[in-house]
Structure formats: C-alpha cells, structure tokens
Amino acid sequence: EGGEDGLVCHWYATAKSGTSAHAASNIYKLKGAKGPHPLDFCAFLVVDSTSEAEMRLTVADLAGNHLGVFSGKLRDLATSDQFDMRDLTLQNAKGAIATVSVQAAAQFRWTNSSAPERKRGSLDFLAANEDTQASHIWQFLYPDRPPPGKANAKAKAATPRTELKTIKEDETLSDQASPSYKRQAAAAEESDEEEEDEDEEEEEEEEEEEEE
C-alpha cells in the first residue's frame, strides 16, 4: 500500500563518526500489482578503505514516507572488484514488502590530478557525469546511455516531492530492519582492508510485492 503516485529509492550511508551521505533514485511508478520492476538505479559511493559504514536502502512515497527498509554493512554488500548480486529484503512493521536485487563491487579510487583533495573520513555519493571514474564505470554498465548527473532546479520543479522523513523519525522501520540484515549477513564474507579509497557501485532491480 502507498506509492500509487510514484516511488523513490534511497541509499543512506553512515560512518561510525556520524558522518552521513544520501542518494536518491528518479521517481518511478509500478506497472502492475506484482512482479519485477526495473529501477536502473546506480549509485557511486566513495569511502575510506577502512570504513565500517552502515548502509540503509529504503523505498519511499512522494510524501517522504518510508514504506520499507533494509539495513546492513557496506563491506557485506561489496566484497571485491567483481559485481556480487544479493537479494535484500525491504521490511516495515508488517513484515517483508519487497525484494531488491542489488549488484555491488569495490574498486581502488582514482581521480584526475586536478581533482580537489578528498577529506579523510568523509562519505560522498558521486554524480556519474561529474566524476571520471564513476563515468567510466557507468559507460561500461550502460554503453548506450549518457551518465546521469544531479537533478537541476528545472527537473526538481517538474517532479516535486515533499521532504523525506528521516529513518530515526520512523522507529518501526528501524526496528524491522535489523533482523533482515542479520539473516543475510550471516552468509556474507568479510573483505580484506585495502590501503586506498574505494569506489562503490550499486545497481538494482526491485520486485514489488503488494500487500493483500
């Protein structure tokens, strides 16, 4: 229930220091009551190689209400430079509402010599059309599509949304997220720590399950 007018997926990354970052998908609408729905949502996250960032994936309606959430660790999602696919369960207070297929990989970070120096400890989601490495990966994944950028003022005005309610404001979702992660993280392998920054890529295809 909810999201009949459109849905948006959100990635939240939070470091132990409290530093956080957020990325949102374009608005999409369900084409049917059940079955797979392609999102084509690809996010690039830059973190320290030793980061123990917590990741949350949510789906929200245009009013900013979180309909379901998955919570887990970044290192359990991306364990190598090869894409790993995992099915993540989004839950709310009533239980599972959807399964999201996520592919994730980690790479050493590289930039042009003219790029500004990155602050250690920061978390940064990149716009694929503004970053050389992110653009290179995007073109590999989607050779027939131009890399996307951050939404401009005109695009935002064409697709208005109300302010998203934070995860902390919705305690029922926070409570429901942890069991889902613990079950799935048990089979995940821990990756070795690297000495340089990593660039995380994630693309998703969601299977929505409407509540009876």
PDB file of C-alpha atoms in Angstrom:
ATOM      1  CA  GLU A   1       0.000   0.000   0.000  1.00  0.00           C
ATOM      2  CA  GLY A   2       1.194   3.533  -0.689  1.00  0.00           C
ATOM      3  CA  GLY A   3       3.270   4.875  -3.530  1.00  0.00           C
ATOM      4  CA  GLU A   4       0.498   4.776  -6.130  1.00  0.00           C
ATOM      5  CA  ASP A   5       1.616   8.183  -7.426  1.00  0.00           C
ATOM      6  CA  GLY A   6       5.267   7.168  -7.590  1.00  0.00           C
ATOM      7  CA  LEU A   7       8.128   5.766  -5.548  1.00  0.00           C
ATOM      8  CA  VAL A   8      11.732   6.754  -4.886  1.00  0.00           C
ATOM      9  CA  CYS A   9      14.587   4.555  -3.673  1.00  0.00           C
ATOM     10  CA  HIS A  10      17.121   5.983  -1.249  1.00  0.00           C
ATOM     11  CA  TRP A  11      20.606   4.914  -0.169  1.00  0.00           C
ATOM     12  CA  TYR A  12      21.816   6.199   3.218  1.00  0.00           C
ATOM     13  CA  ALA A  13      25.453   5.724   4.260  1.00  0.00           C
ATOM     14  CA  THR A  14      26.537   6.443   7.839  1.00  0.00           C
ATOM     15  CA  ALA A  15      30.041   6.214   9.324  1.00  0.00           C
ATOM     16  CA  LYS A  16      30.833   5.478  12.974  1.00  0.00           C
ATOM     17  CA  SER A  17      31.789   9.143  13.359  1.00  0.00           C
ATOM     18  CA  GLY A  18      28.229  10.113  12.485  1.00  0.00           C
ATOM     19  CA  THR A  19      29.133  11.433   9.030  1.00  0.00           C
ATOM     20  CA  SER A  20      26.437  10.516   6.528  1.00  0.00           C
ATOM     21  CA  ALA A  21      25.550  10.730   2.843  1.00  0.00           C
ATOM     22  CA  HIS A  22      22.394  10.188   0.826  1.00  0.00           C
ATOM     23  CA  ALA A  23      21.493   9.366  -2.775  1.00  0.00           C
ATOM     24  CA  ALA A  24      18.022   9.120  -4.313  1.00  0.00           C
ATOM     25  CA  SER A  25      16.714   7.488  -7.477  1.00  0.00           C
ATOM     26  CA  ASN A  26      14.453   9.050 -10.040  1.00  0.00           C
ATOM     27  CA  ILE A  27      10.719   8.759  -9.478  1.00  0.00           C
ATOM     28  CA  TYR A  28       9.273   5.557 -10.878  1.00  0.00           C
ATOM     29  CA  LYS A  29       5.805   4.044 -10.991  1.00  0.00           C
ATOM     30  CA  LEU A  30       4.753   0.438 -10.651  1.00  0.00           C
ATOM     31  CA  LYS A  31       3.397  -1.059 -13.851  1.00  0.00           C
ATOM     32  CA  GLY A  32       1.487  -3.856 -12.164  1.00  0.00           C
ATOM     33  CA  ALA A  33       0.419  -5.217  -8.808  1.00  0.00           C
ATOM     34  CA  LYS A  34       3.149  -7.838  -8.650  1.00  0.00           C
ATOM     35  CA  GLY A  35       6.274  -8.958 -10.443  1.00  0.00           C
ATOM     36  CA  PRO A  36       9.717  -7.455 -11.103  1.00  0.00           C
ATOM     37  CA  HIS A  37      10.101  -3.748 -11.733  1.00  0.00           C
ATOM     38  CA  PRO A  38      13.423  -2.483 -13.159  1.00  0.00           C
ATOM     39  CA  LEU A  39      14.804   0.562 -11.361  1.00  0.00           C
ATOM     40  CA  ASP A  40      18.069   1.222 -13.202  1.00  0.00           C
ATOM     41  CA  PHE A  41      19.273   2.996 -10.055  1.00  0.00           C
ATOM     42  CA  CYS A  42      23.075   3.125  -9.943  1.00  0.00           C
ATOM     43  CA  ALA A  43      24.927   4.849  -7.090  1.00  0.00           C
ATOM     44  CA  PHE A  44      28.651   5.513  -6.603  1.00  0.00           C
ATOM     45  CA  LEU A  45      29.941   5.948  -3.054  1.00  0.00           C
ATOM     46  CA  VAL A  46      33.472   6.957  -2.035  1.00  0.00           C
ATOM     47  CA  VAL A  47      34.633   5.946   1.461  1.00  0.00           C
ATOM     48  CA  ASP A  48      37.900   5.333   3.298  1.00  0.00           C
ATOM     49  CA  SER A  49      39.275   1.845   2.755  1.00  0.00           C
ATOM     50  CA  THR A  50      38.923   1.122   6.483  1.00  0.00           C
ATOM     51  CA  SER A  51      35.397   2.498   6.716  1.00  0.00           C
ATOM     52  CA  GLU A  52      32.773   0.435   8.528  1.00  0.00           C
ATOM     53  CA  ALA A  53      29.888   2.360   7.015  1.00  0.00           C
ATOM     54  CA  GLU A  54      26.336   1.279   7.703  1.00  0.00           C
ATOM     55  CA  MET A  55      24.043   1.215   4.670  1.00  0.00           C
ATOM     56  CA  ARG A  56      20.296   1.586   4.536  1.00  0.00           C
ATOM     57  CA  LEU A  57      18.194   1.115   1.443  1.00  0.00           C
ATOM     58  CA  THR A  58      14.637   2.371   1.563  1.00  0.00           C
ATOM     59  CA  VAL A  59      11.705   2.861  -0.759  1.00  0.00           C
ATOM     60  CA  ALA A  60       9.526   5.885  -0.054  1.00  0.00           C
ATOM     61  CA  ASP A  61       6.422   7.505  -1.470  1.00  0.00           C
ATOM     62  CA  LEU A  62       6.398  11.064  -2.795  1.00  0.00           C
ATOM     63  CA  ALA A  63       5.198  12.337   0.584  1.00  0.00           C
ATOM     64  CA  GLY A  64       8.505  11.201   2.060  1.00  0.00           C
ATOM     65  CA  ASN A  65       7.148   8.220   3.974  1.00  0.00           C
ATOM     66  CA  HIS A  66       9.470   5.204   4.132  1.00  0.00           C
ATOM     67  CA  LEU A  67       7.485   2.137   3.060  1.00  0.00           C
ATOM     68  CA  GLY A  68      10.244  -0.411   3.668  1.00  0.00           C
ATOM     69  CA  VAL A  69      13.893  -0.528   4.682  1.00  0.00           C
ATOM     70  CA  PHE A  70      16.947  -2.785   4.570  1.00  0.00           C
ATOM     71  CA  SER A  71      19.911  -2.189   6.880  1.00  0.00           C
ATOM     72  CA  GLY A  72      23.382  -3.706   6.543  1.00  0.00           C
ATOM     73  CA  LYS A  73      27.121  -3.116   6.361  1.00  0.00           C
ATOM     74  CA  LEU A  74      28.861  -1.778   3.284  1.00  0.00           C
ATOM     75  CA  ARG A  75      31.560  -4.448   3.394  1.00  0.00           C
ATOM     76  CA  ASP A  76      28.954  -7.197   3.295  1.00  0.00           C
ATOM     77  CA  LEU A  77      27.485  -5.764   0.096  1.00  0.00           C
ATOM     78  CA  ALA A  78      30.709  -5.167  -1.862  1.00  0.00           C
ATOM     79  CA  THR A  79      33.416  -7.743  -1.158  1.00  0.00           C
ATOM     80  CA  SER A  80      35.605  -7.495  -4.283  1.00  0.00           C
ATOM     81  CA  ASP A  81      36.099  -5.623  -7.552  1.00  0.00           C
ATOM     82  CA  GLN A  82      33.710  -8.077  -9.211  1.00  0.00           C
ATOM     83  CA  PHE A  83      29.996  -7.435  -9.007  1.00  0.00           C
ATOM     84  CA  ASP A  84      28.267  -9.583  -6.395  1.00  0.00           C
ATOM     85  CA  MET A  85      24.488  -9.939  -6.561  1.00  0.00           C
ATOM     86  CA  ARG A  86      22.420 -10.114  -3.408  1.00  0.00           C
ATOM     87  CA  ASP A  87      18.687 -10.122  -2.794  1.00  0.00           C
ATOM     88  CA  LEU A  88      17.835  -7.691   0.008  1.00  0.00           C
ATOM     89  CA  THR A  89      14.508  -7.716   1.818  1.00  0.00           C
ATOM     90  CA  LEU A  90      12.742  -4.440   2.497  1.00  0.00           C
ATOM     91  CA  GLN A  91      10.587  -4.581   5.616  1.00  0.00           C
ATOM     92  CA  ASN A  92       8.177  -2.456   7.575  1.00  0.00           C
ATOM     93  CA  ALA A  93       6.219  -3.058  10.770  1.00  0.00           C
ATOM     94  CA  LYS A  94       4.013  -5.626   8.984  1.00  0.00           C
ATOM     95  CA  GLY A  95       6.924  -7.641   7.603  1.00  0.00           C
ATOM     96  CA  ALA A  96       8.543  -8.004   4.184  1.00  0.00           C
ATOM     97  CA  ILE A  97       7.095  -5.852   1.399  1.00  0.00           C
ATOM     98  CA  ALA A  98       9.632  -6.268  -1.416  1.00  0.00           C
ATOM     99  CA  THR A  99      12.863  -7.913  -2.536  1.00  0.00           C
ATOM    100  CA  VAL A 100      15.549  -5.821  -4.186  1.00  0.00           C
ATOM    101  CA  SER A 101      18.312  -7.371  -6.306  1.00  0.00           C
ATOM    102  CA  VAL A 102      21.492  -5.375  -5.725  1.00  0.00           C
ATOM    103  CA  GLN A 103      24.815  -5.751  -7.521  1.00  0.00           C
ATOM    104  CA  ALA A 104      27.791  -4.181  -5.771  1.00  0.00           C
ATOM    105  CA  ALA A 105      31.562  -4.024  -6.264  1.00  0.00           C
ATOM    106  CA  ALA A 106      34.521  -2.146  -4.748  1.00  0.00           C
ATOM    107  CA  GLN A 107      37.418  -0.546  -6.604  1.00  0.00           C
ATOM    108  CA  PHE A 108      40.526   1.428  -5.743  1.00  0.00           C
ATOM    109  CA  ARG A 109      39.762   5.111  -6.077  1.00  0.00           C
ATOM    110  CA  TRP A 110      41.471   7.054  -8.846  1.00  0.00           C
ATOM    111  CA  THR A 111      40.962  10.668  -9.944  1.00  0.00           C
ATOM    112  CA  ASN A 112      42.474  13.271 -12.216  1.00  0.00           C
ATOM    113  CA  SER A 113      45.429  15.183 -10.798  1.00  0.00           C
ATOM    114  CA  SER A 114      43.344  18.368 -10.946  1.00  0.00           C
ATOM    115  CA  ALA A 115      40.557  16.922  -8.756  1.00  0.00           C
ATOM    116  CA  PRO A 116      40.191  18.523  -5.311  1.00  0.00           C
ATOM    117  CA  GLU A 117      41.660  16.594  -2.411  1.00  0.00           C
ATOM    118  CA  ARG A 118      39.132  14.421  -0.640  1.00  0.00           C
ATOM    119  CA  LYS A 119      38.684  14.808   3.107  1.00  0.00           C
ATOM    120  CA  ARG A 120      39.536  11.681   5.059  1.00  0.00           C
ATOM    121  CA  GLY A 121      36.572  10.176   6.892  1.00  0.00           C
ATOM    122  CA  SER A 122      34.027  11.666   4.516  1.00  0.00           C
ATOM    123  CA  LEU A 123      31.282   9.777   2.692  1.00  0.00           C
ATOM    124  CA  ASP A 124      30.477  11.003  -0.808  1.00  0.00           C
ATOM    125  CA  PHE A 125      27.934   9.849  -3.358  1.00  0.00           C
ATOM    126  CA  LEU A 126      29.163  10.865  -6.818  1.00  0.00           C
ATOM    127  CA  ALA A 127      27.312  12.163  -9.858  1.00  0.00           C
ATOM    128  CA  ALA A 128      28.392   9.962 -12.755  1.00  0.00           C
ATOM    129  CA  ASN A 129      28.640  12.869 -15.191  1.00  0.00           C
ATOM    130  CA  GLU A 130      30.911  14.843 -12.839  1.00  0.00           C
ATOM    131  CA  ASP A 131      33.478  12.188 -11.923  1.00  0.00           C
ATOM    132  CA  THR A 132      35.908  10.445 -14.281  1.00  0.00           C
ATOM    133  CA  GLN A 133      35.916   7.069 -12.555  1.00  0.00           C
ATOM    134  CA  ALA A 134      32.152   6.967 -11.996  1.00  0.00           C
ATOM    135  CA  SER A 135      31.559   7.957 -15.624  1.00  0.00           C
ATOM    136  CA  HIS A 136      33.933   5.235 -16.839  1.00  0.00           C
ATOM    137  CA  ILE A 137      32.078   2.577 -14.845  1.00  0.00           C
ATOM    138  CA  TRP A 138      28.691   3.901 -15.963  1.00  0.00           C
ATOM    139  CA  GLN A 139      29.686   3.667 -19.616  1.00  0.00           C
ATOM    140  CA  PHE A 140      30.786   0.072 -19.031  1.00  0.00           C
ATOM    141  CA  LEU A 141      27.421  -0.799 -17.473  1.00  0.00           C
ATOM    142  CA  TYR A 142      25.243   1.296 -19.788  1.00  0.00           C
ATOM    143  CA  PRO A 143      27.150   1.955 -23.047  1.00  0.00           C
ATOM    144  CA  ASP A 144      24.084   3.351 -24.821  1.00  0.00           C
ATOM    145  CA  ARG A 145      23.058   5.824 -22.111  1.00  0.00           C
ATOM    146  CA  PRO A 146      24.714   9.094 -21.042  1.00  0.00           C
ATOM    147  CA  PRO A 147      25.869   9.217 -17.401  1.00  0.00           C
ATOM    148  CA  PRO A 148      23.334  10.912 -15.135  1.00  0.00           C
ATOM    149  CA  GLY A 149      24.021  13.957 -13.017  1.00  0.00           C
ATOM    150  CA  LYS A 150      22.487  15.657 -10.046  1.00  0.00           C
ATOM    151  CA  ALA A 151      18.961  16.910 -10.632  1.00  0.00           C
ATOM    152  CA  ASN A 152      18.865  20.567 -11.583  1.00  0.00           C
ATOM    153  CA  ALA A 153      16.294  23.099 -10.406  1.00  0.00           C
ATOM    154  CA  LYS A 154      14.123  22.657 -13.516  1.00  0.00           C
ATOM    155  CA  ALA A 155      13.997  18.880 -13.136  1.00  0.00           C
ATOM    156  CA  LYS A 156      13.166  19.159  -9.434  1.00  0.00           C
ATOM    157  CA  ALA A 157      10.331  21.573 -10.185  1.00  0.00           C
ATOM    158  CA  ALA A 158       8.895  19.160 -12.765  1.00  0.00           C
ATOM    159  CA  THR A 159       8.800  16.310 -10.221  1.00  0.00           C
ATOM    160  CA  PRO A 160       8.052  17.913  -6.829  1.00  0.00           C
ATOM    161  CA  ARG A 161       8.451  15.873  -3.662  1.00  0.00           C
ATOM    162  CA  THR A 162       7.920  16.694  -0.020  1.00  0.00           C
ATOM    163  CA  GLU A 163      10.861  16.484   2.362  1.00  0.00           C
ATOM    164  CA  LEU A 164      11.822  12.924   3.208  1.00  0.00           C
ATOM    165  CA  LYS A 165      11.274  11.881   6.807  1.00  0.00           C
ATOM    166  CA  THR A 166      14.494  10.605   8.330  1.00  0.00           C
ATOM    167  CA  ILE A 167      14.986   6.982   9.342  1.00  0.00           C
ATOM    168  CA  LYS A 168      15.233   7.972  13.014  1.00  0.00           C
ATOM    169  CA  GLU A 169      11.774   9.519  12.865  1.00  0.00           C
ATOM    170  CA  ASP A 170      10.282   6.188  11.807  1.00  0.00           C
ATOM    171  CA  GLU A 171      11.120   3.836  14.669  1.00  0.00           C
ATOM    172  CA  THR A 172       9.048   0.957  13.316  1.00  0.00           C
ATOM    173  CA  LEU A 173      11.237   0.736  10.216  1.00  0.00           C
ATOM    174  CA  SER A 174      14.442   0.921  12.242  1.00  0.00           C
ATOM    175  CA  ASP A 175      13.265  -1.943  14.439  1.00  0.00           C
ATOM    176  CA  GLN A 176      12.280  -4.086  11.479  1.00  0.00           C
ATOM    177  CA  ALA A 177      15.487  -3.560   9.524  1.00  0.00           C
ATOM    178  CA  SER A 178      17.946  -5.280  11.853  1.00  0.00           C
ATOM    179  CA  PRO A 179      16.560  -8.870  11.756  1.00  0.00           C
ATOM    180  CA  SER A 180      16.571  -8.798   7.949  1.00  0.00           C
ATOM    181  CA  TYR A 181      20.209  -7.771   7.862  1.00  0.00           C
ATOM    182  CA  LYS A 182      21.344 -10.329  10.455  1.00  0.00           C
ATOM    183  CA  ARG A 183      19.878 -13.214   8.478  1.00  0.00           C
ATOM    184  CA  GLN A 184      21.502 -12.121   5.242  1.00  0.00           C
ATOM    185  CA  ALA A 185      24.840 -11.023   6.708  1.00  0.00           C
ATOM    186  CA  ALA A 186      25.475 -14.485   8.192  1.00  0.00           C
ATOM    187  CA  ALA A 187      26.448 -15.845   4.770  1.00  0.00           C
ATOM    188  CA  ALA A 188      28.447 -12.801   3.694  1.00  0.00           C
ATOM    189  CA  GLU A 189      32.235 -12.873   3.538  1.00  0.00           C
ATOM    190  CA  GLU A 190      34.308 -10.097   5.061  1.00  0.00           C
ATOM    191  CA  SER A 191      36.647  -8.448   2.588  1.00  0.00           C
ATOM    192  CA  ASP A 192      40.253  -7.574   3.362  1.00  0.00           C
ATOM    193  CA  GLU A 193      41.015  -3.973   4.187  1.00  0.00           C
ATOM    194  CA  GLU A 194      42.685  -2.005   1.412  1.00  0.00           C
ATOM    195  CA  GLU A 195      45.061   0.898   1.733  1.00  0.00           C
ATOM    196  CA  GLU A 196      43.309   3.262  -0.639  1.00  0.00           C
ATOM    197  CA  ASP A 197      39.833   4.710  -1.079  1.00  0.00           C
ATOM    198  CA  GLU A 198      37.180   2.538  -2.657  1.00  0.00           C
ATOM    199  CA  ASP A 199      34.525   3.467  -5.157  1.00  0.00           C
ATOM    200  CA  GLU A 200      31.302   1.563  -4.588  1.00  0.00           C
ATOM    201  CA  GLU A 201      28.818   0.916  -7.368  1.00  0.00           C
ATOM    202  CA  GLU A 202      25.355  -0.403  -6.899  1.00  0.00           C
ATOM    203  CA  GLU A 203      22.593  -1.103  -9.352  1.00  0.00           C
ATOM    204  CA  GLU A 204      19.230  -2.505  -8.523  1.00  0.00           C
ATOM    205  CA  GLU A 205      16.192  -4.243  -9.822  1.00  0.00           C
ATOM    206  CA  GLU A 206      13.251  -4.364  -7.452  1.00  0.00           C
ATOM    207  CA  GLU A 207      10.492  -6.900  -7.176  1.00  0.00           C
ATOM    208  CA  GLU A 208       7.475  -5.292  -5.530  1.00  0.00           C
ATOM    209  CA  GLU A 209       5.035  -7.401  -3.600  1.00  0.00           C
ATOM    210  CA  GLU A 210       1.745  -5.652  -2.884  1.00  0.00           C
ATOM    211  CA  GLU A 211       0.161  -6.330   0.482  1.00  0.00           C
ATOM    212  CA  GLU A 212      -3.084  -8.221   0.377  1.00  0.00           C
TER     213      GLU A 212
END
